[in-house]
Short mmCIF file of C-alpha atoms and ligand atoms in Angstrom, two decimals:
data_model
loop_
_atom_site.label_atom_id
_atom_site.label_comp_id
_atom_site.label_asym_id
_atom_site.label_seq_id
_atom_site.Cartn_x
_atom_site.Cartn_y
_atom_site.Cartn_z
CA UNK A 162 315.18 69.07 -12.46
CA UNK A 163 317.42 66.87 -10.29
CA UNK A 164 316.59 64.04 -8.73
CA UNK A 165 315.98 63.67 -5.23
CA UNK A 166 316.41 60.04 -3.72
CA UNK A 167 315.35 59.85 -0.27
CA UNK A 168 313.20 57.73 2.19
CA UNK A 169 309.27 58.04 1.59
CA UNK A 170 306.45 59.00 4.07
CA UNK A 171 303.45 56.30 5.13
CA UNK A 172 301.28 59.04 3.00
CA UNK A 173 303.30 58.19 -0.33
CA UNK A 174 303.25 54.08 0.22
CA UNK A 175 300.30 54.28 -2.41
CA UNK A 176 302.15 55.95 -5.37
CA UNK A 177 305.67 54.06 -4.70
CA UNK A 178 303.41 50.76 -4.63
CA UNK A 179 301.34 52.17 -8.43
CA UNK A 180 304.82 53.17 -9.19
CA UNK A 181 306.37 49.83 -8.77
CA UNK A 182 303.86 48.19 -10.22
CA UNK A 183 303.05 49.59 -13.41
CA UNK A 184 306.75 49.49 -13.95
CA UNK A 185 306.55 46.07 -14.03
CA UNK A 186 303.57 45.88 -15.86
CA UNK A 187 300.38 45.39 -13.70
CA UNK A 188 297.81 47.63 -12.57
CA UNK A 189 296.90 49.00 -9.14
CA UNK A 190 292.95 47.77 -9.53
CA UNK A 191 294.51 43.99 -9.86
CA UNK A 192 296.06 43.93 -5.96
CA UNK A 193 293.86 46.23 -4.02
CA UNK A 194 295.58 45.37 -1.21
CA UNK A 195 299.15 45.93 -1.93
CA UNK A 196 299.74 49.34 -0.27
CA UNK A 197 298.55 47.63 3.27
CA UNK A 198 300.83 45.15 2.39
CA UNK A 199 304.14 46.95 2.28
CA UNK A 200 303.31 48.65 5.16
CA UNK A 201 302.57 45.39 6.93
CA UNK A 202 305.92 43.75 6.16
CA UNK A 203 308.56 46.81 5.43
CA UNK A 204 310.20 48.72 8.13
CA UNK A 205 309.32 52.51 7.00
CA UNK A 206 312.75 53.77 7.22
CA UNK A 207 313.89 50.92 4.49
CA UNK A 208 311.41 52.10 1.27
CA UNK A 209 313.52 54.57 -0.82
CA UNK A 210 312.12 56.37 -3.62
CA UNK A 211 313.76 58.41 -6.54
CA UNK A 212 311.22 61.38 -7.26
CA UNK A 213 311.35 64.19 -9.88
CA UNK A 214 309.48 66.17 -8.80
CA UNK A 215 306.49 65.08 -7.18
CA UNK A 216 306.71 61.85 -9.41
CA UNK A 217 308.15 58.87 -7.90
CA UNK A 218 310.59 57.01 -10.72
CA UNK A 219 312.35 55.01 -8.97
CA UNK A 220 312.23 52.58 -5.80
CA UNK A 221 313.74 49.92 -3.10
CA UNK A 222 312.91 48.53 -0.33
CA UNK A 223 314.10 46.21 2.09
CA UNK A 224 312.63 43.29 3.72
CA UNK A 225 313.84 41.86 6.77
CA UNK A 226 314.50 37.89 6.85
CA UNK A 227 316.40 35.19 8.60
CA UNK A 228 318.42 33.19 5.89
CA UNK A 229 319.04 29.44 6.56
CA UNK A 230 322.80 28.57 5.95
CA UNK A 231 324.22 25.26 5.72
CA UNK A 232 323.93 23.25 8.98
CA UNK A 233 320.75 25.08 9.95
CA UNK A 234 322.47 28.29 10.96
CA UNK A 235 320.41 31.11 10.64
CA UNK A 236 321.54 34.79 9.32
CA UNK A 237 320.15 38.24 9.04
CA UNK A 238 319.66 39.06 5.55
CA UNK A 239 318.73 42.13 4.31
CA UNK A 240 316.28 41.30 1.38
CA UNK A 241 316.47 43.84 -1.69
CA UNK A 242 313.18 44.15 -3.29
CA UNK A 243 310.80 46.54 -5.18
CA UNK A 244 313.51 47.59 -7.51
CA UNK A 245 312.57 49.25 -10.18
CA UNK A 246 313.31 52.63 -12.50
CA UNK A 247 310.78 53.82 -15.00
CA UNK A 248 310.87 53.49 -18.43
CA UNK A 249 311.73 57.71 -18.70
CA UNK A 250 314.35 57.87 -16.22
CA UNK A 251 316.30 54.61 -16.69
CA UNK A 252 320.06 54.32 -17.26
CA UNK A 253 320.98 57.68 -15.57
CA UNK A 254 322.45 55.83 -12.48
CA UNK A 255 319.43 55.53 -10.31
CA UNK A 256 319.60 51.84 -9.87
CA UNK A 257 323.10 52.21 -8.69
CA UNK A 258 321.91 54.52 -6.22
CA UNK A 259 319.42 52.61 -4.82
CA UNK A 260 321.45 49.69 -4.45
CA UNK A 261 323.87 51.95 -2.39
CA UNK A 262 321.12 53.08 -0.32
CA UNK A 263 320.21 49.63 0.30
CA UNK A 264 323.65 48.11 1.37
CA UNK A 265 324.83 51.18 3.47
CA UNK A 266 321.47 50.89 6.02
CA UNK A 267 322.29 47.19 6.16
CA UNK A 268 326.06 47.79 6.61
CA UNK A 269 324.85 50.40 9.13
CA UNK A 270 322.82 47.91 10.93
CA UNK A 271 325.73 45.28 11.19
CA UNK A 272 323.63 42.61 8.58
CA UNK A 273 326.22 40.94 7.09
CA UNK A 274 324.39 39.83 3.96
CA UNK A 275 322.06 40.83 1.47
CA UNK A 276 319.94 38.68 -0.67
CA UNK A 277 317.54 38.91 -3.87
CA UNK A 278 316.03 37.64 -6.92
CA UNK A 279 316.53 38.82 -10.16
CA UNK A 280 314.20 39.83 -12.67
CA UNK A 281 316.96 39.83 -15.25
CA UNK A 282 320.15 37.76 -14.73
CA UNK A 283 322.23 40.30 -15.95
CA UNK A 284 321.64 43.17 -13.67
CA UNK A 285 323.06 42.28 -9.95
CA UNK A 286 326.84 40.90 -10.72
CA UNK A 287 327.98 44.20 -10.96
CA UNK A 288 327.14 44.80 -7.78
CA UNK A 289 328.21 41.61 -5.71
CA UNK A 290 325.79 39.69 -6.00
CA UNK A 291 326.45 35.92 -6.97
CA UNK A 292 323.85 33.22 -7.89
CA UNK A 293 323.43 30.95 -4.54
CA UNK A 294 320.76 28.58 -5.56
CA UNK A 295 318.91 27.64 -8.24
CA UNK A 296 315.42 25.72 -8.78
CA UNK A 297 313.71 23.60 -11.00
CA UNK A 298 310.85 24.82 -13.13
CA UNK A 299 309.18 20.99 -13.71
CA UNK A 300 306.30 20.18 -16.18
CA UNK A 301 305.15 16.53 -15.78
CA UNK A 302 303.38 15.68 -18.46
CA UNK A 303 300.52 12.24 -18.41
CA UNK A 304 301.16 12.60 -14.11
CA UNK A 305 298.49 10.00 -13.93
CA UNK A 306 300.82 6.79 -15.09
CA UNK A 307 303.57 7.62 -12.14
CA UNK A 308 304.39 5.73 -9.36
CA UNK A 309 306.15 8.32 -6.90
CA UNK A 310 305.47 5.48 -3.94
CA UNK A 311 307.64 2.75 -5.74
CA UNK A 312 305.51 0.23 -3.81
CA UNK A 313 306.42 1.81 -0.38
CA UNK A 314 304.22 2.73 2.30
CA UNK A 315 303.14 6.37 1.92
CA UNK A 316 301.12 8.57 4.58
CA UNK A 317 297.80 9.06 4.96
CA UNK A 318 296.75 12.77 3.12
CA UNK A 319 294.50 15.08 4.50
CA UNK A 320 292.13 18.17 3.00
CA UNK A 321 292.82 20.86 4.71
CA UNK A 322 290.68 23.99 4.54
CA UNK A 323 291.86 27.23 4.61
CA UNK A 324 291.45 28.26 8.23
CA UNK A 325 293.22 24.99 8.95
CA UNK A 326 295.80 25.57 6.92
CA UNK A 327 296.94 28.87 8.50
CA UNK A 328 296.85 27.18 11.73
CA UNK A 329 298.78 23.94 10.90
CA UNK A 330 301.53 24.98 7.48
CA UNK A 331 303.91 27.25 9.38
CA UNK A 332 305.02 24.63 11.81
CA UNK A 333 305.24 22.54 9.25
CA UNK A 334 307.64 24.84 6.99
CA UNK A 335 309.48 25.62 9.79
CA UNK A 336 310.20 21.99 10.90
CA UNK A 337 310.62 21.02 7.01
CA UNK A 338 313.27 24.11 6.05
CA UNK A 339 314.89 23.48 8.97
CA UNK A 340 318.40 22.54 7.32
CA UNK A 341 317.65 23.97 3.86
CA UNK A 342 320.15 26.24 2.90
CA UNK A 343 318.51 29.68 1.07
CA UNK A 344 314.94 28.99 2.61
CA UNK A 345 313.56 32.24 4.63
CA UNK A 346 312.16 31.84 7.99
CA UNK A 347 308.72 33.20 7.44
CA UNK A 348 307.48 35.79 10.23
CA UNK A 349 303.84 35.40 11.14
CA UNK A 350 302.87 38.98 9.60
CA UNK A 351 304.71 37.08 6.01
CA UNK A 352 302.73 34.13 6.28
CA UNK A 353 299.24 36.30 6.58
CA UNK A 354 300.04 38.71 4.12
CA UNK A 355 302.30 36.52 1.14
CA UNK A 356 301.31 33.16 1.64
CA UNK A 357 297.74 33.44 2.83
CA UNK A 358 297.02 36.30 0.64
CA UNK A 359 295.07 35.44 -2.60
CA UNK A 360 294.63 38.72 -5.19
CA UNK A 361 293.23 38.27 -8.80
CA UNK A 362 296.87 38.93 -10.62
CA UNK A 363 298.47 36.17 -8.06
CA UNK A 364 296.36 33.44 -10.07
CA UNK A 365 295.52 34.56 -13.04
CA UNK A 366 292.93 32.24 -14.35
CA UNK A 367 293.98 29.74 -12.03
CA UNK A 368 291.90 28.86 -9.10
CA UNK A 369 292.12 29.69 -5.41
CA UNK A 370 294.98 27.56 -3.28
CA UNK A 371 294.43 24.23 -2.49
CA UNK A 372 295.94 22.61 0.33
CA UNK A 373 296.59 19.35 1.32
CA UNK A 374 298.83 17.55 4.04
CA UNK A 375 300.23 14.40 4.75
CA UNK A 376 299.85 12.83 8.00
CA UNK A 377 301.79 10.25 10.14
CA UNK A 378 299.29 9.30 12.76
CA UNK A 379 298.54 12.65 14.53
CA UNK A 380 301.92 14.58 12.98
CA UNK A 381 301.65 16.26 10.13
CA UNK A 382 304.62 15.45 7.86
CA UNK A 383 304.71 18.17 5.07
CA UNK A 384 302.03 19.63 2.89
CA UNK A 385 300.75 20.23 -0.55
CA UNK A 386 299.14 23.43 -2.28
CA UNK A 387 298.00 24.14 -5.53
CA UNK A 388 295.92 25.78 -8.13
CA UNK A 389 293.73 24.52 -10.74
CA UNK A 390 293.39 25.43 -14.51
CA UNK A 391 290.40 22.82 -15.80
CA UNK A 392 289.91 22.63 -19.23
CA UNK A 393 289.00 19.75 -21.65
CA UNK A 394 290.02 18.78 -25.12
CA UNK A 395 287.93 16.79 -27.69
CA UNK A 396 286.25 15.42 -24.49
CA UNK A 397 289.51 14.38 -22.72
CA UNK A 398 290.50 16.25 -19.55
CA UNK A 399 293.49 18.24 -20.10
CA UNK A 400 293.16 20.62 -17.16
CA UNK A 401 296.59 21.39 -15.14
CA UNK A 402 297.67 21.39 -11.53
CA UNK A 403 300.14 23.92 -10.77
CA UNK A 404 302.03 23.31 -7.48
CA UNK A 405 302.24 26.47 -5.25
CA UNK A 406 304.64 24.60 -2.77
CA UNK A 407 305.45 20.97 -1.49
CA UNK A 408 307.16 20.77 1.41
CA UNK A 409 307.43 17.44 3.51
CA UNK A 410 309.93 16.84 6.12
CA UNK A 411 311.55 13.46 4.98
CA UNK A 412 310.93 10.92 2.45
CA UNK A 413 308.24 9.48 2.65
CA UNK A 414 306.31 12.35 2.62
CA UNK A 415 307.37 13.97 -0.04
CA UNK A 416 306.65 10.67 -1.92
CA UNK A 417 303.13 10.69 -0.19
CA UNK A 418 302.78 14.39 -1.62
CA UNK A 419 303.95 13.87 -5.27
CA UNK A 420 302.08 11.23 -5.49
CA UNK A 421 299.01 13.09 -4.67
CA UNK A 422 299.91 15.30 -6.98
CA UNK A 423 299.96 13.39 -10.06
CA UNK A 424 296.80 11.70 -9.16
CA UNK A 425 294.56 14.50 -9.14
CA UNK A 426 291.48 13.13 -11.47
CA UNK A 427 291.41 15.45 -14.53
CA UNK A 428 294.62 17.13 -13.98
CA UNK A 429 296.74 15.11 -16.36
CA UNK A 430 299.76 17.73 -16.58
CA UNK A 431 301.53 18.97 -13.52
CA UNK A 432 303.70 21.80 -13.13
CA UNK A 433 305.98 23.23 -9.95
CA UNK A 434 307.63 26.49 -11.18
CA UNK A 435 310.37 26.11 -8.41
CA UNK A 436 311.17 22.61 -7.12
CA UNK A 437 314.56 22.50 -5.19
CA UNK A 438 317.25 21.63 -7.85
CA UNK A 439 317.42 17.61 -5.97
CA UNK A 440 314.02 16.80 -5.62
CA UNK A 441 313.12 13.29 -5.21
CA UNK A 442 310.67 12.69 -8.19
CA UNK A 443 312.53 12.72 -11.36
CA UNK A 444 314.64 9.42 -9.63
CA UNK A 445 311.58 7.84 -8.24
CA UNK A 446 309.99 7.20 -11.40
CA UNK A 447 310.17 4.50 -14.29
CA UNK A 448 309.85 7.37 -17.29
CA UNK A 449 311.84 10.16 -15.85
CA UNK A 450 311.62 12.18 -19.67
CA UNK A 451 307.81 12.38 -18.42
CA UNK A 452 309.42 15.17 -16.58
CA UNK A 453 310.71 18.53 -18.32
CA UNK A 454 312.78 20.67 -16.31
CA UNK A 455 314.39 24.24 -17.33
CA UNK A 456 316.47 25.16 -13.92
CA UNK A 457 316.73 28.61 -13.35
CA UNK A 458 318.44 31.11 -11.05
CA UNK A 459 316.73 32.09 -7.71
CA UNK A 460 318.46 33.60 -4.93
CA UNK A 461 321.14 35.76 -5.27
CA UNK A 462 323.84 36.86 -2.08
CA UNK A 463 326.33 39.48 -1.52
CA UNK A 464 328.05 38.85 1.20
CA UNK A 465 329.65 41.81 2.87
CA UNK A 466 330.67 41.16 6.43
CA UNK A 467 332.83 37.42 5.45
CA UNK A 468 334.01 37.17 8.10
CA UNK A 469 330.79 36.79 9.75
CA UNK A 470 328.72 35.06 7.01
CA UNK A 471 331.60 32.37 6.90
CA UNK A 472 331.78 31.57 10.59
CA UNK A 473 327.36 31.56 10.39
CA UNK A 474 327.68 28.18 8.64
CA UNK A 475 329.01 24.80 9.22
CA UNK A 476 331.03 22.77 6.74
CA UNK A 477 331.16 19.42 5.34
CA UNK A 478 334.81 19.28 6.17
CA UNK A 479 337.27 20.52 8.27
CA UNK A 480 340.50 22.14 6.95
CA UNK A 481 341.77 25.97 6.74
CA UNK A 482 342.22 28.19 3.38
CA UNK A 483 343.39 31.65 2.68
CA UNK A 484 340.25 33.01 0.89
CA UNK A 485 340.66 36.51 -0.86
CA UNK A 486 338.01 38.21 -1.47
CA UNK A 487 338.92 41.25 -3.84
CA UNK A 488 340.93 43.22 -2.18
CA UNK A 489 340.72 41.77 1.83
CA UNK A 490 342.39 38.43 2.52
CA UNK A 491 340.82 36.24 5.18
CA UNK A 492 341.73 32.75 7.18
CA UNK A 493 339.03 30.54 7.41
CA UNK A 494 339.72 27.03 10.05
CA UNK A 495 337.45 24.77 10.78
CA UNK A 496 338.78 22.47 13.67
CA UNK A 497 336.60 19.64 14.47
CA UNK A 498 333.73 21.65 12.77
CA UNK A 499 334.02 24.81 14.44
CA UNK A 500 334.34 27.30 12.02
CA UNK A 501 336.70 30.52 12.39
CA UNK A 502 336.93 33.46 9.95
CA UNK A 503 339.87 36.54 10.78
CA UNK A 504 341.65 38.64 8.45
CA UNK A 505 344.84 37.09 6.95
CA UNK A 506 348.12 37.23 7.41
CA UNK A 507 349.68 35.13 4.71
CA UNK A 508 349.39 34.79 1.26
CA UNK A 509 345.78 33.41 0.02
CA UNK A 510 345.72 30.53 -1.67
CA UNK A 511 342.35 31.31 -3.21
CA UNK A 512 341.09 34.65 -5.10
CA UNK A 513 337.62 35.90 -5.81
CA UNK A 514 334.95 38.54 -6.38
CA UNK A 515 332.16 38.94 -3.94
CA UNK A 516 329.93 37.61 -6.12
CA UNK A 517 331.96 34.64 -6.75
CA UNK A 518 332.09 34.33 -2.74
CA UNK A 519 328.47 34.58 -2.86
CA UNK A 520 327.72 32.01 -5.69
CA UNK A 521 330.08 29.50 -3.02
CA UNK A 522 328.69 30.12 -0.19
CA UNK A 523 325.17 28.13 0.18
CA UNK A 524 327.41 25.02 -1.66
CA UNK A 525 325.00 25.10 -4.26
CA UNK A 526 328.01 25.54 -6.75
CA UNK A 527 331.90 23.89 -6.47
CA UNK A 528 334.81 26.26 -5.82
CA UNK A 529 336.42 24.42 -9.00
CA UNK A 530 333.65 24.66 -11.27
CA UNK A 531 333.54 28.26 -10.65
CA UNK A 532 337.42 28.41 -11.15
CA UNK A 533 337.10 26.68 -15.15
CA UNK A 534 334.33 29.03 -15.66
CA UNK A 535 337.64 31.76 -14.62
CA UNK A 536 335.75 32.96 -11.51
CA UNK A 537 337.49 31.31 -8.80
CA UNK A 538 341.18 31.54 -8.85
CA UNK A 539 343.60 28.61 -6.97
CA UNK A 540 345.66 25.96 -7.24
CA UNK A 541 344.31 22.28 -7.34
CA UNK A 542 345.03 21.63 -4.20
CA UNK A 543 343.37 24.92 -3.05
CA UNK A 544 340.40 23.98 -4.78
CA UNK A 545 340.41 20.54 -3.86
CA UNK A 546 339.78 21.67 -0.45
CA UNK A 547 337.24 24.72 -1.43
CA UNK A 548 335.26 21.75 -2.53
CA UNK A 549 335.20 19.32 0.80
CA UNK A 550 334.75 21.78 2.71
CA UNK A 551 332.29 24.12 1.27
CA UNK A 552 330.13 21.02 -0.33
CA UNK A 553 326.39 20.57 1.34
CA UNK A 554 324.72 17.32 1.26
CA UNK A 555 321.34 19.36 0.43
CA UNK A 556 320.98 21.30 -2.02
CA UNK A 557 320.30 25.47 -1.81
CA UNK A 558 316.40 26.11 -2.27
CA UNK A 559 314.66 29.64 -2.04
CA UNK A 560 311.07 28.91 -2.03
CA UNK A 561 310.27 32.70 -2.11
CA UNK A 562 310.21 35.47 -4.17
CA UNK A 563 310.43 38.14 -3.13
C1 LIG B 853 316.62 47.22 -14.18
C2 LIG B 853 316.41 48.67 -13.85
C3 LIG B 853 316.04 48.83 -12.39
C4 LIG B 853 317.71 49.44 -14.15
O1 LIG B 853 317.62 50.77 -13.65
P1 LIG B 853 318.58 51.96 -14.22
O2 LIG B 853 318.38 53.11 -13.35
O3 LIG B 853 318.36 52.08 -15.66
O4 LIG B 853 320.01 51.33 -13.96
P2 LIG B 853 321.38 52.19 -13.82
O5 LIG B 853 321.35 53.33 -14.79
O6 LIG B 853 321.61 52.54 -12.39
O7 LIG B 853 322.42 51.10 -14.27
C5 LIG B 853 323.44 50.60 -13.45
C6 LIG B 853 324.21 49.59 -14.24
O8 LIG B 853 323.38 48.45 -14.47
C7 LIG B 853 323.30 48.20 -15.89
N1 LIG B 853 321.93 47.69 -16.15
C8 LIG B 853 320.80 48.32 -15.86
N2 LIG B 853 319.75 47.55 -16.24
C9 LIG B 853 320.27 46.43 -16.77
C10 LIG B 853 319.70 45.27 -17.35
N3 LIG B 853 318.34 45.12 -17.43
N4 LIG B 853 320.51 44.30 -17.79
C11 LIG B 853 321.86 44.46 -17.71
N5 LIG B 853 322.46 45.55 -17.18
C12 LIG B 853 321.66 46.52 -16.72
C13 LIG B 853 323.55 49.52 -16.53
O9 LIG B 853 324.01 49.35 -17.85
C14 LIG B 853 324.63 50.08 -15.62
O10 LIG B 853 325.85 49.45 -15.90
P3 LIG B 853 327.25 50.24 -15.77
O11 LIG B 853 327.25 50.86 -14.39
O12 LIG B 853 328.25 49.15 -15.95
O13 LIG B 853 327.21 51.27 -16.83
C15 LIG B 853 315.30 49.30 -14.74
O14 LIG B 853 315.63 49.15 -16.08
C16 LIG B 853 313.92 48.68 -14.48
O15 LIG B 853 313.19 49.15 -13.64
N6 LIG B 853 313.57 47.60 -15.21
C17 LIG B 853 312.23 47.02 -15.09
C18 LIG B 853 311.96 46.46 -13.68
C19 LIG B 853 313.07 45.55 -13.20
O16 LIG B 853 313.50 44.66 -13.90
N7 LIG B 853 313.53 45.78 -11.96
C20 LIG B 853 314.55 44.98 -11.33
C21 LIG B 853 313.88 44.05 -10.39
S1 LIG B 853 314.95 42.86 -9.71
#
């Protein structure tokens, strides 16, 4: 029978949700909620499904987010998500499908970029996507002995209970991502149903969220949350704090935060499974080997409209360069920091895939460390001037899957 690939109905939310997620290996009874979900945060007429038959094997959806660039800039990003093709119908092309599906609505609707995470590294470069920014997976290990203050004045902390916490974290995230390059501006409907939401298979054996903020007299300056895993060995606590998300809006709190942290009595290990790639800590203290880190790829961008998504951020330099981008050359200027993107009309002086483009474009990644790993293709000079001006002084963070 052949496959039909089309947009589903509200009634068939339920299966494509089951479908999705026994594909990936949980079961509908461990997220009760899910189906609500989708429909609370996916426009209808962005959920594709691949049926045979009446059995969905395949899906996609889209989510709709604002993408911080460098220099604050936002963008409309069309978020690829719920991918998946089951186990009895993969490798017949349905995954390319979907992928077309996904990029011709946004193409259709004029968003200039599309964004995801990977489950698998290997799957998305075929397709245009390049990695944009990375994080940190950290494991601090005897958290008690460090000093994230270094003898400086830290804020004051305060518990925050959960009805408190919806009211006060947005603001907070908003005012703290503010110039992050790859953070997502979080609608209200995502903070009540991702970040509030607490299902059995988000924690595991874990406890509920924790939160905690730090406070500058009345402001609140960033915020803590995290789950506990208590356990004891031969009498010794050995239980584990894993960090859901620190966010602080300058220094000092994110010193007043880690150090919170690692002083949690009877929480002797720490982890964070996605600190931004130049987090503070790992300087700050005396032993920084107390701290393991495996970084890992997070977002990943295909940018299809250049033109636009170049002239959407600012750069740390300005200068002009002849940027070709497979088979489409484009100018890029920036004059006194006002940037400029039009097709070309002389030679380039740099070559690259879309991906490549996209692996650029947060500056989480030099144009000439892309060009020895054969990606990027330019002369020195070229190069030398990918690098000034596409550099950003802070690093690319995505603190959400999605
Ligand atoms: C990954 C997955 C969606 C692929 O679906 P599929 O329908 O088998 O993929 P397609 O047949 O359309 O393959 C398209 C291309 O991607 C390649 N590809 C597919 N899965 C891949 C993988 N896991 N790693 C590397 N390449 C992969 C195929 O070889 C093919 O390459 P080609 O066009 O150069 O021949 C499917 O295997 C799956 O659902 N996996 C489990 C869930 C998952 O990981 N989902 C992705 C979430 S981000």
């Amino acid at each position: 029978m052949a496959i039909e690939i089309r947009l589903i109905t509200d009634a068939e939310v339920p299966a494509y949700r089951e479908a999705m997620l026994t594909t990936f290996g949980d079961d509908v009874e461990s997220d009760p909620t899910g189906a609500d979900r989708i429909r609370a945060l996916c426009d209808p007429s962005r959920l594709w499904a691949a049926f045979d038959g009446a059995t969905i094997v395949g899906t996609a959806g889209t989510f709709d987010f604002d993408l911080v660039v460098p220099g604050g800039g936002r963008l409309a990003m069309a978020g690829l998500t719920m991918v998946m093709v089951r186990p009895s119908h993969r490798r017949r092309g349905l995954l390319r499908e979907l992928v077309r599906l996904h990029l011709d609505d946004a193409a259709r609707r004029g968003v200039a970029i599309s964004g995801l995470w990977a489950s698998e590294a290997s799957i998305y470069g075929r397709f245009g996507y390049g990695l944009a920014a990375e994080g940190d997976a950290l494991e601090i290990k005897r958290a008690g002995s460090i000093d994230a203050s270094r003898g400086r004045e830290l804020d004051a902390t305060e518990w925050l209970d959960e009805a408190r916490a919806r009211a006060v974290l947005p603001a907070i995230y908003e005012r703290a991502i503010a110039r992050r390059p790859g953070a997502l501006i979080r609608s209200e409907a995502w903070w009540r149903e991702r970040r509030f939401i607490e299902e059995p298979f988000m924690r595991g054996s874990a406890s509920r969220r924790r939160h905690v903020a730090a406070r500058r007299g009345s402001e609140l300056v960033g915020y803590l949350q995290y789950r506990q895993r208590p356990s004891f060995t031969d009498g010794l606590p050995s239980g584990r704090l894993d960090i859901v998300e620190l966010v602080a809006t300058d220094a000092r709190a994110e010193a007043t935060l880690w150090q919170l942290a690692c002083h949690v009595d009877l929480f002797p290990t720490v982890t964070w499974w996605n600190a931004p790639v130049d987090d503070a800590l790992v300087w700050s203290v005396a032993d920084a080997r107390r701290i393991a880190r495996r970084r890992t790829d997070t977002l990943w961008l295909r940018i299809a409209d250049v033109p636009a998504a170049l002239a959407a951020r600012t750069y740390a330099a300005d200068g002009a360069l002849c940027i070709a981008v497979e088979d489409a050359a484009f100018e890029l200027v920036v004059e006194r920091g006002a940037p400029h993107c039009a097709p070309a009309v002389r030679a380039p002086e740099l070559r690259m895939s879309r991906a490549a483009l996209g692996a650029l474009y947060l500056g989480g990644v030099p144009a000439s460390r892309l060009a020895r790993a054969d990606l990027v293709h330019g002369d020195a000079a070229a190069l030398a001037t990918a690098d000034r001006m596409f550099a950003s002084a802070i690093a690319p963070w995505c603190p959400e899957v999605f």
